[in-house]
């Protein structure tokens, strides 16, 4: 294969060097110096392949010329480890396939000019890179292979198939088996692989921290905090000036507590609750006042803006703010005076908001609860602050009931969790379902975010509203609505699409509630989520479809989300004086934060997939039960019961026949046997292959339960 690869590139070079000249296989062989008949036959095969790809044109029988015709486009090259590369045009038209052969050594993210090709074997267009206009600075991660004479980085990124040559003098002490971050320095057209240098040794390949750092780098995310900013944070005073306390409402005498996961370190929200003389309840939602410590345009602020949010990988957290800020000065730790931005609600027994006040406060949390502790109090009626917790739960359920009545979509797909040993090797995988304690906190955070957005929307400046950051979520576009209708039909339910956004969401809720099988419902929830639009940040308020809110923002997590910090600043500005700010500046920040959120969420999902694959290692050959979670032309996705490990069954493992894919009905059907695989079908599968670094799990079909 290596010799054929080299020969193929030599032949391509000959055609490119003389683009107007005709060549036969004999002439090509003579140019290269091939006399062996077997090698000449190989030249003939390569010419056939190049002609089939339309790389060369057969002008007359057995005589070929370089194909230098076709439209050209400029855009971005998207590299893939599989070789199924894409060219993304600048004009917004759909991506176009680029084979590895036609990539001209382009790398993921490079700006390129391509020539359009049309394969003889089908109508789908392909492209050939004819020029690399701008090289992106390329860094890749992988595992070092080191000998006495040279070294290679064996890349493992899903966006890179190449290995990198590294001179031993550029290893920075790297040894065989190390996980390394490498910068690509050059890639000559005549070379099979690029040359590079080691930037940093991340640790031993397979080590938890090293693999998580590599995953962050793969998604373009930072994995450590700059030293000079860590030092700058150390200079921030711990004590709160009395002058600052005097200008705030003092809630230190009111019973207040936090509720967080057991392993949480940054507590950015707290609740207080007390009964008023009129029988209503005063509920305070107290959010860490990060803006007091992080001032605009400082080094810490610029770094927080760049990161946009904290990253929570499995067993590895990369905070948006330096540790001293996020885990100490801003965190609402029990027994410590803390500065907050609070929303104080007056709620009646039915959960109606009778009054609210948005104000700066100082609090002292009395207790730090875990979700499990609060859930136990709700179930047993015993424990600290049981009266406050039980009334908050009752009010939260009232709020939740009204929200769903107004059309909010009800998903209850719990998150995947791991029990790990001291080396972070997964010993157990389980699904943590949301309980009443989780829902209690969620409901008051939703109420707070909505109230803040409504308050600013109602602050009218002359001729226009205030510039503000909203969290919006659009209704599914028409083609996705059609897929949702088809999905519901697959399970015998008809969605109502004729009564506006709220009517559609209520109908969708009824459909989701009609699925009684727990495993099946989990898959349907996931597919519905995939068909939804992505929520994003913007200064244009168009409402939140999924929550059924006309006004919504993110205010409650400024320790871990930069948009929340921006919301705090804008809100403080508007509460202090009647003014407005430049919308374009904040819209640009919204776009940046929305883009970073996609990268962060993708990294977090990949960390779960990595640990799931690591958990499945050593189980090859074992049989598992699962459910078909997706159906496509290339095969099936199957999610295993209880542990939610998702793996693929390529279509070639389904049977020795051709399968037809029906996208609307979510089916794959064999032409000869009529064997049908449908979304939601239970299946038995055997584990065939696992690769944690690639986050890949592959199954073969053992038995399926066809309907």
XYZ file of C-alpha atoms in Angstrom:
707
model
C 0.000 0.000 0.000
C 2.841 2.400 0.819
C 4.509 1.767 -2.571
C 1.211 2.287 -4.403
C 0.636 5.549 -2.486
C 4.045 6.881 -3.546
C 3.552 5.718 -7.151
C 0.142 7.377 -7.322
C 1.561 10.725 -6.195
C 4.418 10.490 -8.701
C 1.874 9.920 -11.495
C -0.203 12.873 -10.326
C 2.933 15.027 -10.306
C 3.666 14.060 -13.924
C 0.177 15.069 -15.066
C 0.267 18.353 -13.119
C 3.705 19.217 -14.491
C 2.433 18.881 -18.081
C -1.290 19.647 -17.803
C -1.878 19.885 -21.584
C 0.059 16.779 -22.625
C -1.471 13.345 -23.312
C 0.036 10.300 -21.594
C -0.506 6.578 -22.075
C 0.378 4.013 -19.450
C 3.528 3.166 -21.438
C 4.650 6.805 -21.455
C 3.976 7.167 -17.736
C 5.911 3.968 -17.025
C 8.817 5.215 -19.117
C 8.870 8.579 -17.274
C 9.086 6.771 -13.942
C 11.484 4.096 -15.166
C 9.160 1.104 -14.731
C 9.903 -1.937 -16.879
C 8.441 -4.729 -14.755
C 5.090 -5.924 -16.293
C 3.459 -6.268 -12.862
C 4.360 -2.671 -11.975
C 3.038 -1.522 -15.370
C -0.310 -3.164 -14.580
C -0.315 -1.215 -11.335
C 0.159 1.990 -13.362
C -2.850 1.026 -15.492
C -4.988 0.481 -12.359
C -3.965 3.865 -10.937
C -4.849 5.581 -14.236
C -8.284 3.935 -14.148
C -8.816 5.139 -10.566
C -7.702 8.695 -11.344
C -9.985 8.819 -14.372
C -12.901 7.476 -12.319
C -12.319 10.299 -9.841
C -12.252 12.714 -12.821
C -8.756 13.730 -11.759
C -7.573 12.969 -15.310
C -9.597 12.761 -18.526
C -9.373 9.963 -21.110
C -9.184 12.002 -24.310
C -8.931 8.963 -26.620
C -8.492 5.263 -26.017
C -5.757 4.759 -23.419
C -4.491 8.369 -23.532
C -5.104 10.692 -20.592
C -4.711 14.365 -19.780
C -4.855 16.295 -16.519
C -8.383 17.635 -15.876
C -7.837 21.348 -15.350
C -11.432 22.346 -16.078
C -14.290 23.046 -13.701
C -15.528 25.819 -11.430
C -13.348 27.044 -8.597
C -14.459 28.102 -5.137
C -12.781 29.506 -2.039
C -13.549 28.368 1.486
C -12.425 26.316 4.466
C -11.069 22.763 4.510
C -12.560 20.468 7.161
C -10.268 17.489 7.671
C -11.470 14.133 8.984
C -9.459 11.179 10.265
C -11.517 8.824 8.073
C -10.456 10.690 4.939
C -14.052 11.848 4.350
C -12.937 15.468 4.218
C -15.185 18.406 3.407
C -14.799 21.761 1.719
C -17.025 24.467 3.229
C -17.553 27.267 0.650
C -17.489 30.910 1.714
C -20.729 31.559 -0.196
C -22.759 29.505 2.282
C -23.554 26.673 -0.143
C -23.521 23.075 1.182
C -20.189 21.393 2.002
C -18.519 19.374 -0.760
C -16.607 16.124 -0.339
C -12.831 16.110 -0.811
C -11.014 12.788 -0.965
C -7.659 12.373 0.720
C -6.113 11.995 -2.719
C -7.404 15.431 -3.747
C -6.555 17.320 -0.547
C -3.106 18.716 -1.595
C -1.903 18.280 2.020
C -4.557 20.696 3.286
C -5.215 20.453 7.016
C -8.319 21.064 9.076
C -9.112 24.781 9.174
C -6.929 25.826 6.216
C -8.351 28.308 3.713
C -8.212 26.747 0.267
C -9.232 27.153 -3.365
C -10.836 24.078 -4.916
C -11.857 22.891 -8.350
C -15.209 21.145 -8.615
C -15.218 17.599 -9.971
C -18.078 15.312 -10.897
C -17.532 11.625 -10.299
C -18.457 9.311 -13.144
C -19.995 6.929 -10.671
C -22.616 9.320 -9.311
C -24.120 12.809 -9.348
C -22.699 14.015 -6.017
C -20.082 16.743 -6.585
C -16.574 16.439 -5.273
C -13.767 18.951 -5.058
C -10.019 18.957 -5.531
C -7.858 21.381 -3.565
C -5.772 23.304 -6.110
C -4.252 25.892 -3.769
C -3.778 26.436 -0.047
C -4.435 30.140 0.436
C -3.809 30.413 4.161
C -2.396 27.890 6.582
C -4.026 27.838 9.991
C -1.524 27.422 12.827
C -1.844 23.696 13.399
C -1.341 21.932 16.685
C -2.206 18.283 17.152
C -2.101 15.820 19.996
C -1.119 12.195 19.965
C 1.210 9.520 21.234
C 4.974 9.704 20.721
C 6.945 6.920 19.048
C 10.639 7.548 19.638
C 13.738 5.783 18.271
C 17.438 6.653 18.421
C 17.263 8.423 15.053
C 13.844 10.055 14.870
C 10.375 10.297 16.359
C 6.787 10.402 15.177
C 3.614 11.701 16.739
C 0.830 9.191 16.103
C -2.159 11.511 15.909
C -5.491 10.532 17.436
C -7.696 13.548 16.723
C -10.912 12.915 14.791
C -9.927 15.837 12.526
C -6.492 14.501 11.594
C -5.312 11.320 9.909
C -1.651 12.321 9.522
C 1.299 11.387 11.672
C 3.974 14.019 12.295
C 7.747 13.598 11.914
C 9.712 15.142 14.802
C 13.446 15.533 14.942
C 14.867 14.227 18.213
C 16.206 17.706 19.022
C 12.592 19.007 18.992
C 11.133 16.469 21.456
C 11.443 18.621 24.605
C 12.258 15.536 26.648
C 9.357 13.507 25.269
C 9.644 9.735 25.538
C 7.956 6.799 23.876
C 4.341 6.510 25.014
C 4.021 10.154 26.104
C 0.941 12.143 25.150
C 2.198 15.317 23.498
C 1.009 18.582 21.985
C 2.857 19.213 18.718
C 3.015 22.211 16.384
C 3.206 21.447 12.648
C 6.089 23.418 11.113
C 5.998 22.433 7.428
C 4.692 19.913 4.939
C 6.512 19.700 1.627
C 4.432 18.478 -1.302
C 6.865 15.609 -1.881
C 6.668 14.385 1.736
C 4.141 11.848 2.975
C 3.797 13.511 6.388
C 4.518 16.941 7.878
C 7.327 17.919 10.238
C 6.692 19.366 13.672
C 7.990 20.174 17.129
C 6.770 19.293 20.625
C 5.174 22.223 22.453
C 4.309 20.403 25.667
C 4.265 16.919 27.153
C 0.744 16.353 28.503
C 1.522 13.163 30.412
C 1.546 9.440 29.718
C -0.889 8.237 27.035
C -3.916 6.735 28.798
C -3.421 8.856 31.923
C -6.695 10.593 32.845
C -5.380 14.169 33.033
C -3.318 13.786 29.849
C -6.292 12.427 27.885
C -8.659 15.117 29.174
C -6.145 17.832 28.262
C -5.797 16.348 24.778
C -9.577 16.324 24.440
C -9.742 20.011 25.395
C -7.054 20.869 22.840
C -8.930 18.924 20.169
C -11.946 21.182 20.748
C -9.876 24.363 20.822
C -10.358 24.924 24.558
C -7.775 26.039 27.172
C -6.550 23.462 29.674
C -4.713 25.670 32.189
C -4.847 29.208 33.556
C -2.106 31.772 32.755
C 0.322 32.112 35.668
C 0.285 35.920 35.677
C -3.496 35.956 36.172
C -3.299 33.411 38.982
C -0.817 35.754 40.674
C -3.035 38.791 40.058
C -5.960 37.074 41.802
C -3.836 36.460 44.885
C -3.631 40.222 45.365
C -7.418 40.648 45.707
C -8.410 41.430 49.302
C -10.398 38.784 51.150
C -12.187 41.154 53.533
C -15.270 42.989 52.271
C -15.110 46.731 53.046
C -17.766 47.951 55.495
C -18.577 50.718 53.042
C -19.596 48.112 50.454
C -21.744 46.215 52.959
C -23.488 49.449 53.992
C -24.735 50.116 50.444
C -26.375 46.687 50.184
C -29.422 44.999 51.684
C -28.278 42.846 54.579
C -29.626 39.274 54.479
C -27.066 37.793 56.848
C -29.682 37.341 59.583
C -32.062 35.389 57.288
C -31.765 31.616 57.066
C -29.981 30.850 53.775
C -28.506 27.705 52.236
C -26.949 26.322 49.055
C -27.884 23.088 47.254
C -25.331 21.573 44.868
C -23.892 18.243 43.682
C -21.752 16.464 46.257
C -18.523 17.148 44.327
C -19.236 20.846 43.618
C -16.721 23.488 44.702
C -18.167 26.669 43.195
C -21.466 27.641 44.855
C -22.906 30.473 42.793
C -26.511 30.421 44.043
C -28.238 30.242 47.431
C -31.853 30.288 48.603
C -33.485 31.955 51.576
C -37.098 31.528 52.635
C -39.249 33.025 55.379
C -42.978 33.388 56.015
C -44.371 36.924 55.824
C -47.031 38.383 58.133
C -49.622 38.221 55.330
C -49.148 34.448 54.965
C -47.130 34.641 51.755
C -43.531 33.486 51.472
C -40.491 35.613 50.785
C -38.042 33.586 48.671
C -34.609 35.042 48.028
C -32.516 33.776 45.129
C -28.994 35.008 45.850
C -26.399 34.902 43.052
C -22.680 35.484 43.577
C -21.748 39.062 42.668
C -18.783 38.167 40.452
C -18.869 41.626 38.897
C -17.631 43.152 42.165
C -14.335 41.277 41.766
C -14.025 41.002 37.964
C -13.969 44.479 36.468
C -14.408 45.158 32.713
C -11.292 45.135 30.495
C -8.972 43.758 33.187
C -6.735 40.787 32.407
C -8.998 38.417 34.348
C -12.072 39.752 32.536
C -10.487 39.322 29.099
C -9.475 35.746 29.920
C -13.007 34.978 31.190
C -14.425 36.465 27.977
C -12.089 34.313 25.872
C -13.128 31.149 27.708
C -16.836 32.156 27.890
C -17.657 29.362 30.358
C -16.274 26.641 32.598
C -15.777 23.157 31.173
C -16.967 20.165 33.195
C -15.386 17.007 31.810
C -15.702 13.679 33.593
C -13.365 13.942 36.584
C -11.719 17.122 35.273
C -12.909 20.733 35.550
C -11.455 23.737 33.740
C -12.951 26.852 35.400
C -13.726 30.119 33.641
C -12.225 32.054 36.546
C -9.057 31.427 38.592
C -9.528 28.967 41.460
C -9.277 31.606 44.215
C -12.209 33.492 42.709
C -14.508 30.662 41.674
C -14.004 28.384 44.680
C -13.345 30.940 47.438
C -13.991 34.686 47.108
C -17.129 34.409 44.949
C -18.352 31.000 46.108
C -21.218 31.204 48.617
C -19.476 29.098 51.246
C -21.289 28.513 54.565
C -20.375 30.801 57.444
C -18.732 33.439 55.200
C -19.974 36.916 54.342
C -20.543 37.022 50.580
C -21.663 39.704 48.127
C -24.636 38.827 45.939
C -26.970 40.117 43.282
C -30.363 38.901 44.471
C -33.950 38.635 43.321
C -36.362 38.651 46.271
C -39.800 37.220 45.486
C -43.092 37.382 47.351
C -45.030 34.229 46.439
C -48.524 33.218 47.467
C -49.563 29.649 48.269
C -50.341 28.940 44.587
C -46.897 29.998 43.400
C -47.998 33.346 41.960
C -45.385 36.125 42.116
C -47.060 38.975 43.996
C -43.993 41.186 44.105
C -40.255 41.083 43.482
C -37.174 43.203 44.071
C -33.820 43.022 42.266
C -31.076 44.304 44.542
C -27.480 43.991 45.684
C -27.144 42.094 48.957
C -24.722 40.633 51.444
C -25.510 37.136 52.763
C -24.031 34.483 55.024
C -25.026 30.967 54.012
C -26.009 28.878 57.023
C -25.608 25.456 55.470
C -24.355 23.655 52.386
C -26.762 20.894 51.234
C -26.186 18.259 48.583
C -29.068 17.290 46.314
C -29.187 13.886 47.987
C -29.605 15.470 51.437
C -32.454 17.698 50.277
C -34.136 14.755 48.567
C -33.959 12.772 51.806
C -35.607 15.652 53.697
C -38.390 15.791 51.095
C -38.961 12.037 51.351
C -38.736 11.691 55.158
C -39.896 15.116 56.371
C -36.892 15.194 58.719
C -33.715 17.259 58.721
C -32.316 20.792 58.905
C -34.568 23.581 57.616
C -37.249 21.051 56.744
C -40.050 23.646 56.803
C -38.281 25.948 54.334
C -37.281 23.078 52.051
C -40.765 21.571 51.960
C -42.474 24.895 51.208
C -39.908 25.649 48.491
C -40.619 22.235 46.975
C -44.370 22.891 47.017
C -43.944 26.305 45.405
C -41.533 24.889 42.807
C -44.097 22.250 41.802
C -46.722 24.982 41.355
C -44.333 26.958 39.156
C -43.464 23.860 37.159
C -47.113 22.944 36.640
C -47.883 26.420 35.255
C -44.850 26.320 32.998
C -45.910 23.060 31.372
C -49.497 24.282 31.104
C -48.158 27.257 29.111
C -46.366 24.941 26.677
C -42.910 24.270 28.106
C -41.475 20.988 26.819
C -40.907 18.323 29.462
C -37.668 16.379 29.106
C -36.473 14.145 31.906
C -33.404 12.494 30.408
C -30.961 12.075 33.280
C -27.214 12.497 32.863
C -24.601 9.736 32.648
C -22.411 9.438 35.756
C -19.384 7.306 36.660
C -17.982 5.645 39.748
C -14.192 5.720 39.328
C -11.142 4.393 41.123
C -8.333 6.702 42.370
C -6.767 6.588 38.883
C -10.097 7.721 37.355
C -10.732 4.373 35.692
C -14.515 3.856 35.440
C -15.781 1.034 37.630
C -19.494 1.670 37.087
C -21.688 3.664 34.709
C -25.175 4.762 35.691
C -27.841 7.311 34.794
C -28.618 9.949 37.399
C -32.285 10.862 37.057
C -33.513 14.289 38.106
C -35.365 14.114 41.420
C -37.518 16.660 43.259
C -34.461 18.290 44.853
C -32.936 18.969 41.417
C -36.246 20.243 40.098
C -36.710 22.544 43.109
C -33.464 24.392 42.392
C -34.040 24.350 38.637
C -37.471 25.952 38.970
C -36.298 28.876 41.086
C -33.334 29.492 38.767
C -35.727 29.553 35.792
C -38.042 31.950 37.620
C -35.118 34.239 38.460
C -33.722 34.286 34.923
C -37.170 34.988 33.509
C -37.911 37.754 36.026
C -34.623 39.564 35.323
C -35.266 39.435 31.557
C -38.830 40.719 32.004
C -37.645 43.537 34.255
C -35.163 44.817 31.677
C -37.618 44.355 28.787
C -39.996 46.635 30.678
C -37.335 49.347 31.091
C -38.119 51.402 28.015
C -35.605 53.942 26.742
C -36.898 56.687 24.442
C -37.826 55.020 21.164
C -36.366 51.596 21.929
C -35.734 49.014 24.610
C -32.563 48.556 26.601
C -29.675 46.633 25.109
C -29.626 43.307 26.930
C -28.481 39.717 26.555
C -31.270 37.209 26.113
C -31.195 33.444 25.996
C -33.428 32.525 23.066
C -34.613 29.245 21.599
C -36.418 29.140 18.258
C -39.182 26.702 17.379
C -38.039 23.860 15.100
C -37.849 24.856 11.436
C -40.420 23.339 9.068
C -38.353 20.358 7.900
C -37.524 19.434 11.503
C -41.169 19.813 12.501
C -41.980 17.350 9.729
C -39.433 14.909 11.159
C -40.999 15.300 14.608
C -44.430 14.609 13.098
C -43.016 11.493 11.394
C -41.376 10.390 14.652
C -44.659 10.710 16.537
C -46.466 8.853 13.749
C -43.927 6.022 14.060
C -45.256 5.501 17.610
C -48.917 5.976 16.719
C -49.326 9.619 17.798
C -50.431 12.630 15.748
C -48.787 15.972 16.523
C -50.823 19.183 16.302
C -48.973 21.668 14.084
C -51.879 24.039 13.401
C -52.274 25.964 16.672
C -49.105 28.050 16.879
C -45.958 27.537 18.925
C -47.685 26.787 22.211
C -50.161 24.403 20.605
C -47.335 22.486 18.946
C -45.292 22.283 22.165
C -48.326 21.111 24.197
C -48.975 18.426 21.594
C -45.310 17.416 21.729
C -45.555 17.127 25.520
C -48.577 14.852 25.252
C -46.666 12.653 22.810
C -43.622 12.447 25.092
C -45.874 11.645 28.042
C -47.589 8.854 26.106
C -44.396 6.756 25.889
C -44.445 4.419 28.873
C -41.367 2.275 28.159
C -38.521 3.981 30.061
C -35.684 3.014 27.702
C -37.734 3.916 24.642
C -38.762 7.248 26.142
C -35.126 8.103 26.816
C -34.299 7.551 23.135
C -37.286 9.553 21.922
C -36.370 12.408 24.280
C -32.864 12.373 22.823
C -34.082 12.376 19.225
C -36.537 15.205 19.917
C -33.700 17.199 21.530
C -31.547 16.599 18.428
C -34.337 17.898 16.191
C -34.761 21.057 18.251
C -33.032 24.320 17.406
C -29.991 25.227 19.500
C -30.505 27.831 22.208
C -28.185 30.826 21.901
C -27.338 34.249 23.286
C -28.418 37.396 21.455
C -29.502 41.000 22.019
C -32.659 40.375 19.928
C -35.386 38.986 22.152
C -37.512 36.435 20.299
C -38.460 34.211 23.234
C -37.624 30.708 24.389
C -39.672 27.969 22.691
C -38.579 25.077 24.908
C -39.388 26.902 28.151
C -42.430 28.747 26.726
C -41.057 32.069 28.021
C -41.389 35.333 26.126
C -38.452 36.816 28.061
C -35.506 34.781 29.286
C -31.836 35.338 30.104
C -28.965 33.726 32.008
C -28.343 35.485 35.320
C -27.836 32.702 37.860
C -24.337 31.301 37.084
C -21.796 34.128 36.700
C -18.989 32.035 38.223
C -19.118 29.612 35.312
C -20.780 31.528 32.426
C -19.530 34.818 31.006
C -22.962 35.848 29.575
C -24.325 35.842 33.145
C -21.548 38.217 34.214
C -22.431 40.523 31.299
C -26.104 40.383 32.343
C -25.104 41.402 35.891
C -23.160 44.377 34.543
C -25.970 45.578 32.274
C -28.546 45.121 35.012
C -26.401 47.080 37.501
C -26.008 49.845 34.948
C -29.753 50.135 34.362
C -30.661 49.970 38.053
C -28.198 52.781 38.852
C -29.221 55.165 36.084
C -31.393 55.538 32.990
C -28.936 54.850 30.180
C -28.284 52.462 27.315
C -25.277 50.728 25.767
C -23.956 49.889 22.334
C -25.940 46.929 20.986
C -23.383 45.844 18.351
C -20.679 45.360 20.994
C -22.861 43.010 23.035
C -24.200 41.175 19.995
C -20.627 40.318 19.035
C -20.011 39.018 22.558
C -23.216 36.957 22.326
C -22.044 35.326 19.102
C -18.687 34.494 20.664
C -20.269 32.978 23.783
C -22.752 30.933 21.719
C -19.917 29.544 19.577
C -17.826 28.711 22.642
C -20.802 26.995 24.257
C -21.039 24.601 21.304
C -17.351 23.719 21.675
C -17.661 23.269 25.442
C -20.733 21.037 25.168
C -19.058 18.947 22.467
C -15.984 18.472 24.680
C -18.147 17.509 27.655
C -20.043 14.950 25.549
C -16.763 13.544 24.235
C -15.415 13.131 27.762
C -18.472 11.027 28.604
C -17.990 8.966 25.437
C -14.311 8.500 26.276
C -15.108 7.160 29.737
C -17.917 4.967 28.405
C -15.530 3.444 25.857
C -12.899 3.020 28.575
C -15.499 1.225 30.701
C -16.284 -1.140 27.794
C -12.625 -2.072 27.226
C -11.967 -5.727 27.948
C -15.612 -6.659 27.351
C -15.175 -7.545 23.672
C -17.243 -10.594 22.747
C -19.852 -10.017 25.464
C -23.527 -9.680 24.565
C -25.607 -6.677 25.715
C -29.195 -5.547 25.389
C -29.976 -2.150 23.955
C -32.301 -0.084 21.836
C -31.847 1.374 18.351
C -31.228 5.076 18.970
C -30.697 6.192 15.379
C -31.079 4.802 11.871
C -29.138 6.034 8.853
C -27.890 4.901 5.451
C -24.588 3.674 6.924
C -26.144 1.544 9.679
C -27.542 1.735 13.200
C -26.717 3.413 16.479
C -27.532 1.320 19.522
C -27.668 2.580 23.095
C -27.150 -0.024 25.796
C -29.729 -0.345 28.547
C -28.985 1.311 31.905
C -25.440 2.489 31.093
C -26.242 4.521 27.929
C -23.070 3.499 26.087
C -23.815 4.191 22.433
C -22.142 2.277 19.620
C -22.576 1.736 15.922
C -23.480 -1.287 13.848
C -22.206 -0.650 10.297
C -24.611 -1.772 7.599
C -22.213 -4.527 6.452
C -22.707 -6.228 9.837
C -26.500 -6.380 9.410
C -26.539 -9.012 6.690
C -25.260 -9.949 3.238
C -27.699 -7.810 1.265
C -28.518 -4.225 0.317
C -30.497 -2.173 2.847
C -32.845 0.698 1.947
C -32.952 3.662 4.327
C -36.300 5.372 4.881
C -35.448 8.645 6.606
C -39.079 9.638 7.235
C -40.029 6.352 8.872
C -36.673 5.844 10.653
C -36.196 2.391 9.134
C -33.539 0.319 7.386
C -34.968 -2.583 5.354
C -33.188 -5.453 3.634
C -34.160 -5.811 -0.036
C -33.896 -9.590 -0.117
C -35.044 -10.684 3.348
C -37.267 -7.644 4.086
C -35.671 -7.592 7.530
C -36.513 -4.202 9.035
C -34.715 -2.215 11.720
C -36.636 0.667 13.287
C -35.903 3.445 15.705
C -36.786 2.260 19.217
C -36.497 -1.469 18.439
C -34.840 -3.524 21.206
C -31.772 -5.463 20.056
C -29.135 -7.806 21.399
C -25.625 -6.874 20.334
C -22.098 -8.196 20.732
C -19.221 -5.834 21.448
C -16.722 -6.031 18.562
C -14.350 -3.087 18.928
C -13.577 -0.300 21.416
C -11.256 2.716 21.085
C -11.486 5.263 23.942
C -9.252 7.854 22.249
C -11.501 7.877 19.178
C -14.591 7.585 21.410
C -15.662 4.624 19.259
C -17.701 1.560 20.179
C -18.712 -0.939 17.498
C -21.244 -3.754 17.843
C -22.442 -6.616 15.716
C -26.057 -7.731 15.713
C -26.897 -10.877 17.659
C -30.665 -10.725 17.607
C -33.308 -8.061 17.126
C -36.915 -7.947 18.212
C -38.739 -6.834 15.087
C -42.220 -5.329 15.297
